[in-house]
Amino acid sequence: MLELLGLVLAGIHFGVPVGYYFYVKRNWLPKPWDIVDKDHMTKVTIIIPTYNEAATIKEKLDNLYCQNYPRGLQEIVVVDSASQDATVEIVQEWSREHSDIVVRQISDLQRRGMVPALNFALRSHETSGEIVVFTDADAYCGPFALRNVVRCFADPRIGAVSASVLPMDHANESTESYYRGYYNTVRVAESKVHSTPIQTGSFMGFRRELLHRIGGLPAYTGNNDCTPASVLAFLGYRAIQLENEVVKEIIKKDQHLRKVRRAQHLLLSFLKTKKYAKEKELYTKSVFDRIWRVEWYLHVVNPWLLPLGAFLLLANTMALVFTSLVPLVIGLFLLGSRTFRMWILQQVYLMTALVRNLWTKDIAWKQ
Ligand code: GDD
Ligand code: MN
């Protein structure tokens, strides 16, 4: 009996995500993008949050300078939070050297975290573009990124657009590329039918008026991507991830902590955003609810079925029912496969994140 229960839990744990993946890949991914497709050039405010980014910020600005988009329609706002290095000076010098593009440097006087800094920038009168693009100081994009993101906003139903992310150092970072590969497929597929609740904020555009309408970026989370995008999706706008536009992200050290922190923010988004949208009367029923439910289950509940199932099988083995050992041994063997290992690691991040959220939300994180 215990054995059967253990097997069923393990079966659900692996079956639901695999089934969902193949379902969306087959039924949703091939769908055409149902959005107005035309080159839409409008004023854009590009906001870069910085905290001790002296090593990356110059290259970041150089990278933005190469965007294939009229310079007169761009304003770059760098919002810094009490960096202790030369970030601010580097930005000011770069700005002096590039007088053909508007660059503003503003400072949030103390370090409160990325989301509070971005909200500070949104409230400042320096922000006036129809579209706001948030982009990390350590993320680099191709020359058409801005144009491809902005053109989607020609469709009035589009509220948020993000690029897919490619880790810069994927030779050493197999987890990251695996994570991005599997999830990029699912996110793009979800975007085709409505919206995806899981976004990557490394390069992400929002309709500014909508960000104001929802009262800025929700403060209960540390992310600038999944949470506001999901609020907009609940509001009835689409929050999509593009397949053809890729941003490269420098992988900093200490990946495990970073992954747990990102998972914490994602879980906060899953645990609070629907309620938040309803309370603020920003909620309408749509097909996005279905996507939300599946992803909610996959991130909040599904990870826990694995240790539970394994525990039951182990307990059964202790009670001398040795057939229970078979699936456990198979599991151990499968750890030899990279995909399987990465999946397990991802589940560990999610479970650790849920527990860690009990005492810290990591809104202002260590670099
Ligand atoms: N102004 C300000 N204040 N900027 C900050 C702060 C802060 O307290 N903390 C971090 N930043 C800036 C960084 O300088 C960088 O440009 C950007 O925010 C992202 O921070 P990283 O330290 O590079 O973290 P990441 O690569 O894991 O960032 C991702 O995680 C977030 C959620 O956990 C990004 O993709 C974000 O977009 C995402 O929302
Ligand atoms: Mn980063």
mmCIF file of C-alpha atoms and ligand atoms in Angstrom:
data_model
loop_
_atom_site.group_PDB
_atom_site.id
_atom_site.type_symbol
_atom_site.label_atom_id
_atom_site.label_comp_id
_atom_site.label_asym_id
_atom_site.label_seq_id
_atom_site.Cartn_x
_atom_site.Cartn_y
_atom_site.Cartn_z
ATOM 1 C CA MET A 1 0.000 0.000 0.000
ATOM 2 C CA LEU A 2 2.740 2.458 1.025
ATOM 3 C CA GLU A 3 4.691 1.325 -1.989
ATOM 4 C CA LEU A 4 1.797 2.057 -4.311
ATOM 5 C CA LEU A 5 1.278 5.476 -2.767
ATOM 6 C CA GLY A 6 4.989 6.274 -3.099
ATOM 7 C CA LEU A 7 4.944 5.244 -6.744
ATOM 8 C CA VAL A 8 1.817 7.259 -7.470
ATOM 9 C CA LEU A 9 3.349 10.392 -5.915
ATOM 10 C CA ALA A 10 6.541 9.960 -7.915
ATOM 11 C CA GLY A 11 4.475 9.309 -11.036
ATOM 12 C CA ILE A 12 2.507 12.529 -10.562
ATOM 13 C CA HIS A 13 5.676 14.455 -9.781
ATOM 14 C CA PHE A 14 7.284 13.533 -13.077
ATOM 15 C CA GLY A 15 4.148 12.985 -15.139
ATOM 16 C CA VAL A 16 2.491 16.380 -14.774
ATOM 17 C CA PRO A 17 5.437 18.567 -15.893
ATOM 18 C CA VAL A 18 6.432 16.208 -18.678
ATOM 19 C CA GLY A 19 2.823 15.944 -19.850
ATOM 20 C CA TYR A 20 2.377 19.715 -19.699
ATOM 21 C CA TYR A 21 5.610 20.302 -21.601
ATOM 22 C CA PHE A 22 4.635 18.012 -24.456
ATOM 23 C CA TYR A 23 1.087 19.319 -24.477
ATOM 24 C CA VAL A 24 2.083 22.973 -24.846
ATOM 25 C CA LYS A 25 4.870 22.158 -27.266
ATOM 26 C CA ARG A 26 2.487 20.336 -29.540
ATOM 27 C CA ASN A 27 -0.659 22.422 -29.198
ATOM 28 C CA TRP A 28 0.402 25.940 -28.308
ATOM 29 C CA LEU A 29 3.947 26.516 -29.510
ATOM 30 C CA PRO A 30 3.167 26.110 -33.234
ATOM 31 C CA LYS A 31 0.347 28.673 -33.067
ATOM 32 C CA PRO A 32 0.983 31.978 -34.834
ATOM 33 C CA TRP A 33 1.513 35.040 -32.665
ATOM 34 C CA ASP A 34 -1.925 36.536 -32.524
ATOM 35 C CA ILE A 35 -0.702 40.134 -32.227
ATOM 36 C CA VAL A 36 -0.631 43.174 -34.476
ATOM 37 C CA ASP A 37 2.671 43.018 -36.288
ATOM 38 C CA LYS A 38 4.118 46.336 -37.317
ATOM 39 C CA ASP A 39 7.189 48.400 -36.633
ATOM 40 C CA HIS A 40 6.096 50.589 -33.779
ATOM 41 C CA MET A 41 8.516 53.330 -32.802
ATOM 42 C CA THR A 42 7.607 55.282 -29.764
ATOM 43 C CA LYS A 43 9.354 56.956 -26.871
ATOM 44 C CA VAL A 44 11.033 54.454 -24.578
ATOM 45 C CA THR A 45 12.505 54.903 -21.132
ATOM 46 C CA ILE A 46 15.183 52.332 -20.448
ATOM 47 C CA ILE A 47 15.733 51.888 -16.739
ATOM 48 C CA ILE A 48 18.884 50.194 -15.493
ATOM 49 C CA PRO A 49 19.000 49.491 -11.760
ATOM 50 C CA THR A 50 22.542 49.428 -10.426
ATOM 51 C CA TYR A 51 24.187 48.382 -7.247
ATOM 52 C CA ASN A 52 27.972 48.128 -7.450
ATOM 53 C CA GLU A 53 28.062 47.598 -11.200
ATOM 54 C CA ALA A 54 31.335 49.421 -11.947
ATOM 55 C CA ALA A 55 32.622 46.323 -13.703
ATOM 56 C CA THR A 56 29.684 46.009 -16.112
ATOM 57 C CA ILE A 57 27.941 49.354 -16.541
ATOM 58 C CA LYS A 58 30.144 50.870 -19.245
ATOM 59 C CA GLU A 59 29.814 47.824 -21.454
ATOM 60 C CA LYS A 60 26.088 47.832 -20.744
ATOM 61 C CA LEU A 61 25.698 51.432 -21.906
ATOM 62 C CA ASP A 62 27.858 50.724 -24.968
ATOM 63 C CA ASN A 63 25.607 47.776 -25.716
ATOM 64 C CA LEU A 64 22.463 49.912 -25.474
ATOM 65 C CA TYR A 65 24.083 52.590 -27.619
ATOM 66 C CA CYS A 66 24.234 50.086 -30.489
ATOM 67 C CA GLN A 67 20.486 49.499 -30.478
ATOM 68 C CA ASN A 68 18.869 49.821 -33.858
ATOM 69 C CA TYR A 69 16.312 52.350 -32.628
ATOM 70 C CA PRO A 70 16.152 56.137 -33.019
ATOM 71 C CA ARG A 71 18.264 57.732 -30.280
ATOM 72 C CA GLY A 72 15.841 60.628 -30.066
ATOM 73 C CA LEU A 73 13.149 58.204 -28.919
ATOM 74 C CA GLN A 74 15.226 56.761 -26.104
ATOM 75 C CA GLU A 75 15.986 57.992 -22.646
ATOM 76 C CA ILE A 76 18.204 55.954 -20.386
ATOM 77 C CA VAL A 77 17.677 56.240 -16.661
ATOM 78 C CA VAL A 78 20.252 54.628 -14.398
ATOM 79 C CA VAL A 79 18.895 54.292 -10.895
ATOM 80 C CA ASP A 80 21.575 53.574 -8.366
ATOM 81 C CA SER A 81 21.212 52.667 -4.708
ATOM 82 C CA ALA A 82 24.220 53.837 -2.750
ATOM 83 C CA SER A 83 26.820 51.879 -4.691
ATOM 84 C CA GLN A 84 30.162 51.909 -2.945
ATOM 85 C CA ASP A 85 32.125 51.608 -6.151
ATOM 86 C CA ALA A 86 32.548 53.933 -9.151
ATOM 87 C CA THR A 87 29.228 53.048 -10.850
ATOM 88 C CA VAL A 88 27.799 56.562 -10.645
ATOM 89 C CA GLU A 89 30.974 58.281 -11.877
ATOM 90 C CA ILE A 90 31.248 55.887 -14.814
ATOM 91 C CA VAL A 91 27.655 56.620 -15.838
ATOM 92 C CA GLN A 92 28.173 60.366 -15.588
ATOM 93 C CA GLU A 93 31.345 60.199 -17.652
ATOM 94 C CA TRP A 94 29.709 58.008 -20.284
ATOM 95 C CA SER A 95 26.821 60.434 -20.473
ATOM 96 C CA ARG A 96 29.193 63.370 -21.077
ATOM 97 C CA GLU A 97 30.858 61.447 -23.865
ATOM 98 C CA HIS A 98 27.567 60.565 -25.590
ATOM 99 C CA SER A 99 25.594 63.746 -25.913
ATOM 100 C CA ASP A 100 23.352 62.404 -28.682
ATOM 101 C CA ILE A 101 21.385 60.192 -26.300
ATOM 102 C CA VAL A 102 19.601 61.211 -23.120
ATOM 103 C CA VAL A 103 21.105 59.561 -20.044
ATOM 104 C CA ARG A 104 19.936 60.430 -16.570
ATOM 105 C CA GLN A 105 21.480 59.192 -13.417
ATOM 106 C CA ILE A 106 19.318 59.218 -10.325
ATOM 107 C CA SER A 107 20.071 57.888 -6.871
ATOM 108 C CA ASP A 108 17.911 56.227 -4.291
ATOM 109 C CA LEU A 109 19.749 57.362 -1.201
ATOM 110 C CA GLN A 110 19.897 54.097 0.663
ATOM 111 C CA ARG A 111 19.951 50.558 -0.564
ATOM 112 C CA ARG A 112 16.463 49.116 -0.264
ATOM 113 C CA GLY A 113 16.621 46.650 -3.125
ATOM 114 C CA MET A 114 16.031 46.558 -6.853
ATOM 115 C CA VAL A 115 12.214 46.784 -6.823
ATOM 116 C CA PRO A 116 12.058 49.814 -4.491
ATOM 117 C CA ALA A 117 14.749 51.470 -6.649
ATOM 118 C CA LEU A 118 12.753 50.816 -9.824
ATOM 119 C CA ASN A 119 9.595 52.195 -8.218
ATOM 120 C CA PHE A 120 11.577 55.252 -7.215
ATOM 121 C CA ALA A 121 12.633 55.668 -10.849
ATOM 122 C CA LEU A 122 9.063 55.164 -12.094
ATOM 123 C CA ARG A 123 7.787 57.897 -9.804
ATOM 124 C CA SER A 124 10.505 60.335 -10.722
ATOM 125 C CA HIS A 125 9.587 62.844 -13.392
ATOM 126 C CA GLU A 126 12.577 61.662 -15.420
ATOM 127 C CA THR A 127 10.477 58.776 -16.686
ATOM 128 C CA SER A 128 8.283 59.748 -19.576
ATOM 129 C CA GLY A 129 8.395 57.063 -22.289
ATOM 130 C CA GLU A 130 5.225 55.346 -23.430
ATOM 131 C CA ILE A 131 7.126 52.120 -22.876
ATOM 132 C CA VAL A 132 9.426 51.370 -19.965
ATOM 133 C CA VAL A 133 12.155 48.783 -20.440
ATOM 134 C CA PHE A 134 13.877 47.394 -17.369
ATOM 135 C CA THR A 135 17.238 45.887 -18.078
ATOM 136 C CA ASP A 136 19.939 44.519 -15.775
ATOM 137 C CA ALA A 137 23.425 46.001 -15.850
ATOM 138 C CA ASP A 138 24.878 42.562 -16.501
ATOM 139 C CA ALA A 139 22.630 41.579 -19.420
ATOM 140 C CA TYR A 140 23.599 42.194 -23.045
ATOM 141 C CA CYS A 141 21.376 42.083 -26.065
ATOM 142 C CA GLY A 142 21.540 42.082 -29.829
ATOM 143 C CA PRO A 143 20.987 45.303 -31.824
ATOM 144 C CA PHE A 144 17.319 44.606 -32.545
ATOM 145 C CA ALA A 145 16.196 43.745 -29.011
ATOM 146 C CA LEU A 146 14.620 47.106 -28.254
ATOM 147 C CA ARG A 147 12.938 47.284 -31.613
ATOM 148 C CA ASN A 148 11.535 43.763 -31.374
ATOM 149 C CA VAL A 149 10.230 44.287 -27.876
ATOM 150 C CA VAL A 150 8.684 47.680 -28.632
ATOM 151 C CA ARG A 151 7.003 46.580 -31.866
ATOM 152 C CA CYS A 152 4.776 44.192 -29.891
ATOM 153 C CA PHE A 153 3.246 47.175 -28.118
ATOM 154 C CA ALA A 154 1.645 48.233 -31.385
ATOM 155 C CA ASP A 155 -1.021 45.786 -30.218
ATOM 156 C CA PRO A 156 -3.079 47.519 -27.519
ATOM 157 C CA ARG A 157 -3.702 44.213 -25.704
ATOM 158 C CA ILE A 158 -0.002 43.745 -24.975
ATOM 159 C CA GLY A 159 1.037 44.874 -21.496
ATOM 160 C CA ALA A 160 4.487 43.336 -21.029
ATOM 161 C CA VAL A 161 7.145 41.767 -23.258
ATOM 162 C CA SER A 162 10.344 40.027 -22.265
ATOM 163 C CA ALA A 163 13.222 38.516 -24.192
ATOM 164 C CA SER A 164 14.420 34.960 -23.662
ATOM 165 C CA VAL A 165 17.612 34.630 -21.690
ATOM 166 C CA LEU A 166 20.754 32.786 -22.570
ATOM 167 C CA PRO A 167 23.415 32.396 -19.897
ATOM 168 C CA MET A 168 26.736 33.727 -21.086
ATOM 169 C CA ASP A 169 28.834 30.980 -19.654
ATOM 170 C CA HIS A 170 26.904 27.879 -20.390
ATOM 171 C CA ALA A 171 29.882 25.650 -20.742
ATOM 172 C CA ASN A 172 30.210 25.781 -16.971
ATOM 173 C CA GLU A 173 26.630 26.444 -16.214
ATOM 174 C CA SER A 174 24.705 23.473 -17.376
ATOM 175 C CA THR A 175 21.911 23.965 -14.860
ATOM 176 C CA GLU A 176 21.271 27.404 -16.151
ATOM 177 C CA SER A 177 21.065 26.406 -19.804
ATOM 178 C CA TYR A 178 18.892 23.455 -18.990
ATOM 179 C CA TYR A 179 16.587 25.626 -16.937
ATOM 180 C CA ARG A 180 16.396 28.222 -19.651
ATOM 181 C CA GLY A 181 15.941 25.670 -22.430
ATOM 182 C CA TYR A 182 13.036 23.792 -20.874
ATOM 183 C CA TYR A 183 11.334 26.855 -19.517
ATOM 184 C CA ASN A 184 11.822 29.071 -22.541
ATOM 185 C CA THR A 185 9.805 26.553 -24.550
ATOM 186 C CA VAL A 186 6.969 26.486 -22.040
ATOM 187 C CA ARG A 187 6.954 30.264 -21.562
ATOM 188 C CA VAL A 188 6.857 31.048 -25.245
ATOM 189 C CA ALA A 189 4.080 28.484 -25.743
ATOM 190 C CA GLU A 190 2.040 30.020 -22.909
ATOM 191 C CA SER A 191 2.651 33.458 -24.408
ATOM 192 C CA LYS A 192 1.138 32.302 -27.685
ATOM 193 C CA VAL A 193 -2.243 31.582 -26.097
ATOM 194 C CA HIS A 194 -2.271 34.466 -23.618
ATOM 195 C CA SER A 195 0.531 35.169 -21.154
ATOM 196 C CA THR A 196 3.230 33.482 -19.167
ATOM 197 C CA PRO A 197 3.453 34.008 -15.412
ATOM 198 C CA ILE A 198 7.202 33.324 -15.478
ATOM 199 C CA GLN A 199 9.260 36.058 -17.069
ATOM 200 C CA THR A 200 12.861 37.095 -17.130
ATOM 201 C CA GLY A 201 13.478 40.671 -16.162
ATOM 202 C CA SER A 202 16.938 40.965 -17.702
ATOM 203 C CA PHE A 203 15.365 42.836 -20.619
ATOM 204 C CA MET A 204 11.688 43.464 -20.276
ATOM 205 C CA GLY A 205 9.294 46.117 -21.515
ATOM 206 C CA PHE A 206 6.055 47.361 -19.932
ATOM 207 C CA ARG A 207 3.422 49.817 -21.011
ATOM 208 C CA ARG A 208 4.196 52.611 -18.562
ATOM 209 C CA GLU A 209 0.621 53.744 -18.093
ATOM 210 C CA LEU A 210 -0.292 50.205 -16.962
ATOM 211 C CA LEU A 211 2.511 50.108 -14.401
ATOM 212 C CA HIS A 212 1.073 53.277 -12.927
ATOM 213 C CA ARG A 213 -2.419 51.856 -13.051
ATOM 214 C CA ILE A 214 -1.396 48.876 -10.918
ATOM 215 C CA GLY A 215 0.346 51.189 -8.449
ATOM 216 C CA GLY A 216 3.941 50.447 -9.524
ATOM 217 C CA LEU A 217 5.816 47.201 -9.046
ATOM 218 C CA PRO A 218 4.281 45.181 -6.191
ATOM 219 C CA ALA A 219 6.480 45.580 -3.127
ATOM 220 C CA TYR A 220 5.890 42.107 -1.641
ATOM 221 C CA THR A 221 8.370 40.528 -4.023
ATOM 222 C CA GLY A 222 11.930 41.197 -5.120
ATOM 223 C CA ASN A 223 11.318 40.697 -8.817
ATOM 224 C CA ASN A 224 10.510 43.153 -11.544
ATOM 225 C CA ASP A 225 9.343 40.527 -13.991
ATOM 226 C CA CYS A 226 6.992 37.665 -13.021
ATOM 227 C CA THR A 227 4.969 39.618 -10.490
ATOM 228 C CA PRO A 228 4.057 42.798 -12.404
ATOM 229 C CA ALA A 229 3.627 40.744 -15.598
ATOM 230 C CA SER A 230 1.165 38.431 -13.851
ATOM 231 C CA VAL A 231 -0.794 41.361 -12.415
ATOM 232 C CA LEU A 232 -1.133 42.755 -15.941
ATOM 233 C CA ALA A 233 -2.177 39.352 -17.253
ATOM 234 C CA PHE A 234 -4.863 39.128 -14.566
ATOM 235 C CA LEU A 235 -5.948 42.613 -15.523
ATOM 236 C CA GLY A 236 -6.608 41.277 -19.007
ATOM 237 C CA TYR A 237 -3.492 42.389 -20.873
ATOM 238 C CA ARG A 238 -1.031 39.969 -22.355
ATOM 239 C CA ALA A 239 2.413 39.447 -20.838
ATOM 240 C CA ILE A 240 4.520 37.568 -23.328
ATOM 241 C CA GLN A 241 8.002 36.223 -23.799
ATOM 242 C CA LEU A 242 9.536 36.426 -27.259
ATOM 243 C CA GLU A 243 11.237 33.459 -28.824
ATOM 244 C CA ASN A 244 13.387 35.267 -31.360
ATOM 245 C CA GLU A 245 14.956 37.812 -29.062
ATOM 246 C CA VAL A 246 17.650 36.579 -26.750
ATOM 247 C CA VAL A 247 19.480 38.389 -23.995
ATOM 248 C CA LYS A 248 22.803 37.170 -22.707
ATOM 249 C CA GLU A 249 23.323 37.296 -19.017
ATOM 250 C CA ILE A 250 26.639 37.209 -17.228
ATOM 251 C CA ILE A 251 26.649 34.467 -14.670
ATOM 252 C CA LYS A 252 27.922 35.778 -11.396
ATOM 253 C CA LYS A 253 29.336 33.470 -8.814
ATOM 254 C CA ASP A 254 27.342 31.809 -6.127
ATOM 255 C CA GLN A 255 24.710 30.404 -8.394
ATOM 256 C CA HIS A 256 22.964 28.372 -5.720
ATOM 257 C CA LEU A 257 22.046 31.329 -3.573
ATOM 258 C CA ARG A 258 20.988 33.291 -6.630
ATOM 259 C CA LYS A 259 18.744 30.482 -7.815
ATOM 260 C CA VAL A 260 17.164 30.105 -4.399
ATOM 261 C CA ARG A 261 16.585 33.854 -4.229
ATOM 262 C CA ARG A 262 15.001 33.937 -7.673
ATOM 263 C CA ALA A 263 12.845 30.957 -6.718
ATOM 264 C CA GLN A 264 11.823 32.791 -3.533
ATOM 265 C CA HIS A 265 10.641 35.758 -5.553
ATOM 266 C CA LEU A 266 8.845 33.510 -8.007
ATOM 267 C CA LEU A 267 7.068 31.696 -5.182
ATOM 268 C CA LEU A 268 6.059 34.990 -3.572
ATOM 269 C CA SER A 269 4.571 35.874 -6.928
ATOM 270 C CA PHE A 270 2.630 32.604 -7.084
ATOM 271 C CA LEU A 271 1.468 32.824 -3.482
ATOM 272 C CA LYS A 272 0.332 36.441 -3.470
ATOM 273 C CA THR A 273 -0.323 37.855 -6.908
ATOM 274 C CA LYS A 274 -3.800 36.538 -7.664
ATOM 275 C CA LYS A 275 -5.069 37.679 -4.292
ATOM 276 C CA TYR A 276 -3.339 41.036 -4.779
ATOM 277 C CA ALA A 277 -4.961 41.494 -8.189
ATOM 278 C CA LYS A 278 -8.393 40.652 -6.787
ATOM 279 C CA GLU A 279 -8.025 42.953 -3.788
ATOM 280 C CA LYS A 280 -6.954 45.827 -5.976
ATOM 281 C CA GLU A 281 -9.744 45.092 -8.434
ATOM 282 C CA LEU A 282 -7.247 44.314 -11.155
ATOM 283 C CA TYR A 283 -8.665 40.900 -11.903
ATOM 284 C CA THR A 284 -10.747 39.558 -14.763
ATOM 285 C CA LYS A 285 -11.295 35.913 -15.588
ATOM 286 C CA SER A 286 -9.477 34.633 -18.672
ATOM 287 C CA VAL A 287 -7.608 31.654 -20.116
ATOM 288 C CA PHE A 288 -4.611 32.953 -18.166
ATOM 289 C CA ASP A 289 -6.208 31.454 -15.022
ATOM 290 C CA ARG A 290 -5.668 27.979 -16.467
ATOM 291 C CA ILE A 291 -2.018 28.633 -17.180
ATOM 292 C CA TRP A 292 -1.637 30.170 -13.733
ATOM 293 C CA ARG A 293 -3.159 27.135 -12.024
ATOM 294 C CA VAL A 294 -0.832 24.668 -13.735
ATOM 295 C CA GLU A 295 2.281 26.765 -13.059
ATOM 296 C CA TRP A 296 1.135 27.424 -9.505
ATOM 297 C CA TYR A 297 0.837 23.697 -8.931
ATOM 298 C CA LEU A 298 4.179 22.975 -10.617
ATOM 299 C CA HIS A 299 6.053 25.460 -8.455
ATOM 300 C CA VAL A 300 4.292 25.339 -5.124
ATOM 301 C CA VAL A 301 3.046 21.757 -4.728
ATOM 302 C CA ASN A 302 4.686 19.423 -7.216
ATOM 303 C CA PRO A 303 8.274 19.624 -5.859
ATOM 304 C CA TRP A 304 7.159 18.211 -2.505
ATOM 305 C CA LEU A 305 5.675 15.042 -3.978
ATOM 306 C CA LEU A 306 9.150 13.805 -4.809
ATOM 307 C CA PRO A 307 10.672 13.623 -1.308
ATOM 308 C CA LEU A 308 7.322 12.424 0.017
ATOM 309 C CA GLY A 309 7.182 9.567 -2.492
ATOM 310 C CA ALA A 310 10.836 8.705 -1.905
ATOM 311 C CA PHE A 311 10.265 8.713 1.837
ATOM 312 C CA LEU A 312 7.340 6.287 1.578
ATOM 313 C CA LEU A 313 9.365 3.942 -0.598
ATOM 314 C CA LEU A 314 12.280 4.148 1.809
ATOM 315 C CA ALA A 315 10.034 3.508 4.806
ATOM 316 C CA ASN A 316 8.680 0.474 3.025
ATOM 317 C CA THR A 317 12.183 -0.806 2.373
ATOM 318 C CA MET A 318 12.907 -0.423 6.076
ATOM 319 C CA ALA A 319 9.867 -2.600 6.699
ATOM 320 C CA LEU A 320 11.687 -5.171 4.598
ATOM 321 C CA VAL A 321 9.573 -4.792 1.454
ATOM 322 C CA PHE A 322 12.516 -4.863 -0.897
ATOM 323 C CA THR A 323 10.569 -4.317 -4.126
ATOM 324 C CA SER A 324 10.271 -0.692 -2.956
ATOM 325 C CA LEU A 325 13.990 -0.455 -3.396
ATOM 326 C CA VAL A 326 13.701 -0.886 -7.158
ATOM 327 C CA PRO A 327 12.295 2.588 -8.013
ATOM 328 C CA LEU A 328 14.756 4.172 -5.581
ATOM 329 C CA VAL A 329 17.700 2.451 -7.232
ATOM 330 C CA ILE A 330 16.371 3.464 -10.659
ATOM 331 C CA GLY A 331 16.186 7.045 -9.384
ATOM 332 C CA LEU A 332 19.792 6.886 -8.215
ATOM 333 C CA PHE A 333 20.899 5.566 -11.589
ATOM 334 C CA LEU A 334 19.006 8.312 -13.381
ATOM 335 C CA LEU A 335 21.043 10.870 -11.456
ATOM 336 C CA GLY A 336 23.738 10.012 -13.983
ATOM 337 C CA SER A 337 21.648 11.845 -16.578
ATOM 338 C CA ARG A 338 22.193 15.591 -16.640
ATOM 339 C CA THR A 339 18.591 16.444 -17.421
ATOM 340 C CA PHE A 340 17.376 14.385 -14.488
ATOM 341 C CA ARG A 341 19.985 15.876 -12.163
ATOM 342 C CA MET A 342 19.052 19.407 -13.173
ATOM 343 C CA TRP A 343 15.386 18.689 -12.639
ATOM 344 C CA ILE A 344 16.042 17.395 -9.135
ATOM 345 C CA LEU A 345 18.224 20.404 -8.346
ATOM 346 C CA GLN A 346 15.474 22.731 -9.509
ATOM 347 C CA GLN A 347 13.036 21.010 -7.145
ATOM 348 C CA VAL A 348 15.508 21.448 -4.305
ATOM 349 C CA TYR A 349 15.757 25.181 -5.088
ATOM 350 C CA LEU A 350 11.983 25.523 -5.042
ATOM 351 C CA MET A 351 11.585 23.691 -1.748
ATOM 352 C CA THR A 352 14.461 25.573 -0.125
ATOM 353 C CA ALA A 353 12.967 28.825 -1.394
ATOM 354 C CA LEU A 354 9.544 28.116 0.080
ATOM 355 C CA VAL A 355 11.085 27.422 3.471
ATOM 356 C CA ARG A 356 13.542 30.330 3.309
ATOM 357 C CA ASN A 357 10.698 32.739 2.573
ATOM 358 C CA LEU A 358 9.525 32.107 6.120
ATOM 359 C CA TRP A 359 12.325 34.240 7.541
ATOM 360 C CA THR A 360 13.703 36.351 4.699
ATOM 361 C CA LYS A 361 12.253 37.576 1.435
ATOM 362 C CA ASP A 362 15.649 38.717 0.136
ATOM 363 C CA ILE A 363 14.287 41.921 -1.390
ATOM 364 C CA ALA A 364 17.763 43.509 -1.229
ATOM 365 C CA TRP A 365 20.191 40.746 -1.985
ATOM 366 C CA LYS A 366 23.930 40.380 -1.792
ATOM 367 C CA GLN A 367 25.648 40.660 -5.147
HETATM 368 N N1 GDD B 1 19.277 50.319 -7.723
HETATM 369 C C1 GDD B 1 19.466 49.089 -7.285
HETATM 370 N N2 GDD B 1 19.340 48.817 -5.956
HETATM 371 N N3 GDD B 1 19.776 48.107 -8.171
HETATM 372 C C2 GDD B 1 19.983 46.859 -7.698
HETATM 373 C C3 GDD B 1 19.859 46.531 -6.331
HETATM 374 C C4 GDD B 1 19.530 47.578 -5.413
HETATM 375 O O1 GDD B 1 19.410 47.394 -4.209
HETATM 376 N N4 GDD B 1 20.117 45.182 -6.213
HETATM 377 C C5 GDD B 1 20.383 44.724 -7.450
HETATM 378 N N5 GDD B 1 20.320 45.724 -8.349
HETATM 379 C C6 GDD B 1 20.516 45.661 -9.808
HETATM 380 C C7 GDD B 1 21.816 45.050 -10.225
HETATM 381 O O2 GDD B 1 22.866 45.974 -10.245
HETATM 382 C C8 GDD B 1 21.470 44.522 -11.618
HETATM 383 O O3 GDD B 1 21.591 45.513 -12.594
HETATM 384 C C9 GDD B 1 19.997 44.121 -11.468
HETATM 385 O O4 GDD B 1 19.505 44.853 -10.346
HETATM 386 C C10 GDD B 1 19.813 42.602 -11.249
HETATM 387 O O5 GDD B 1 20.547 42.209 -10.111
HETATM 388 P P1 GDD B 1 21.570 40.951 -10.084
HETATM 389 O O6 GDD B 1 22.321 41.022 -8.798
HETATM 390 O O7 GDD B 1 22.319 40.899 -11.370
HETATM 391 O O8 GDD B 1 20.608 39.730 -9.902
HETATM 392 P P2 GDD B 1 20.087 38.656 -10.955
HETATM 393 O O9 GDD B 1 20.987 38.477 -12.118
HETATM 394 O O10 GDD B 1 19.719 37.428 -10.237
HETATM 395 O O11 GDD B 1 18.793 39.436 -11.387
HETATM 396 C C11 GDD B 1 17.651 38.849 -11.713
HETATM 397 O O12 GDD B 1 16.862 38.552 -10.575
HETATM 398 C C12 GDD B 1 15.708 39.285 -10.297
HETATM 399 C C13 GDD B 1 14.766 38.495 -9.379
HETATM 400 O O13 GDD B 1 15.385 37.798 -8.355
HETATM 401 C C14 GDD B 1 17.134 39.824 -12.733
HETATM 402 O O14 GDD B 1 16.920 39.107 -13.951
HETATM 403 C C15 GDD B 1 15.955 40.573 -12.328
HETATM 404 O O15 GDD B 1 15.378 41.166 -13.482
HETATM 405 C C16 GDD B 1 15.000 39.687 -11.565
HETATM 406 O O16 GDD B 1 13.807 40.363 -11.285
HETATM 407 MN MN MN B 2 22.356 39.527 -12.996
#
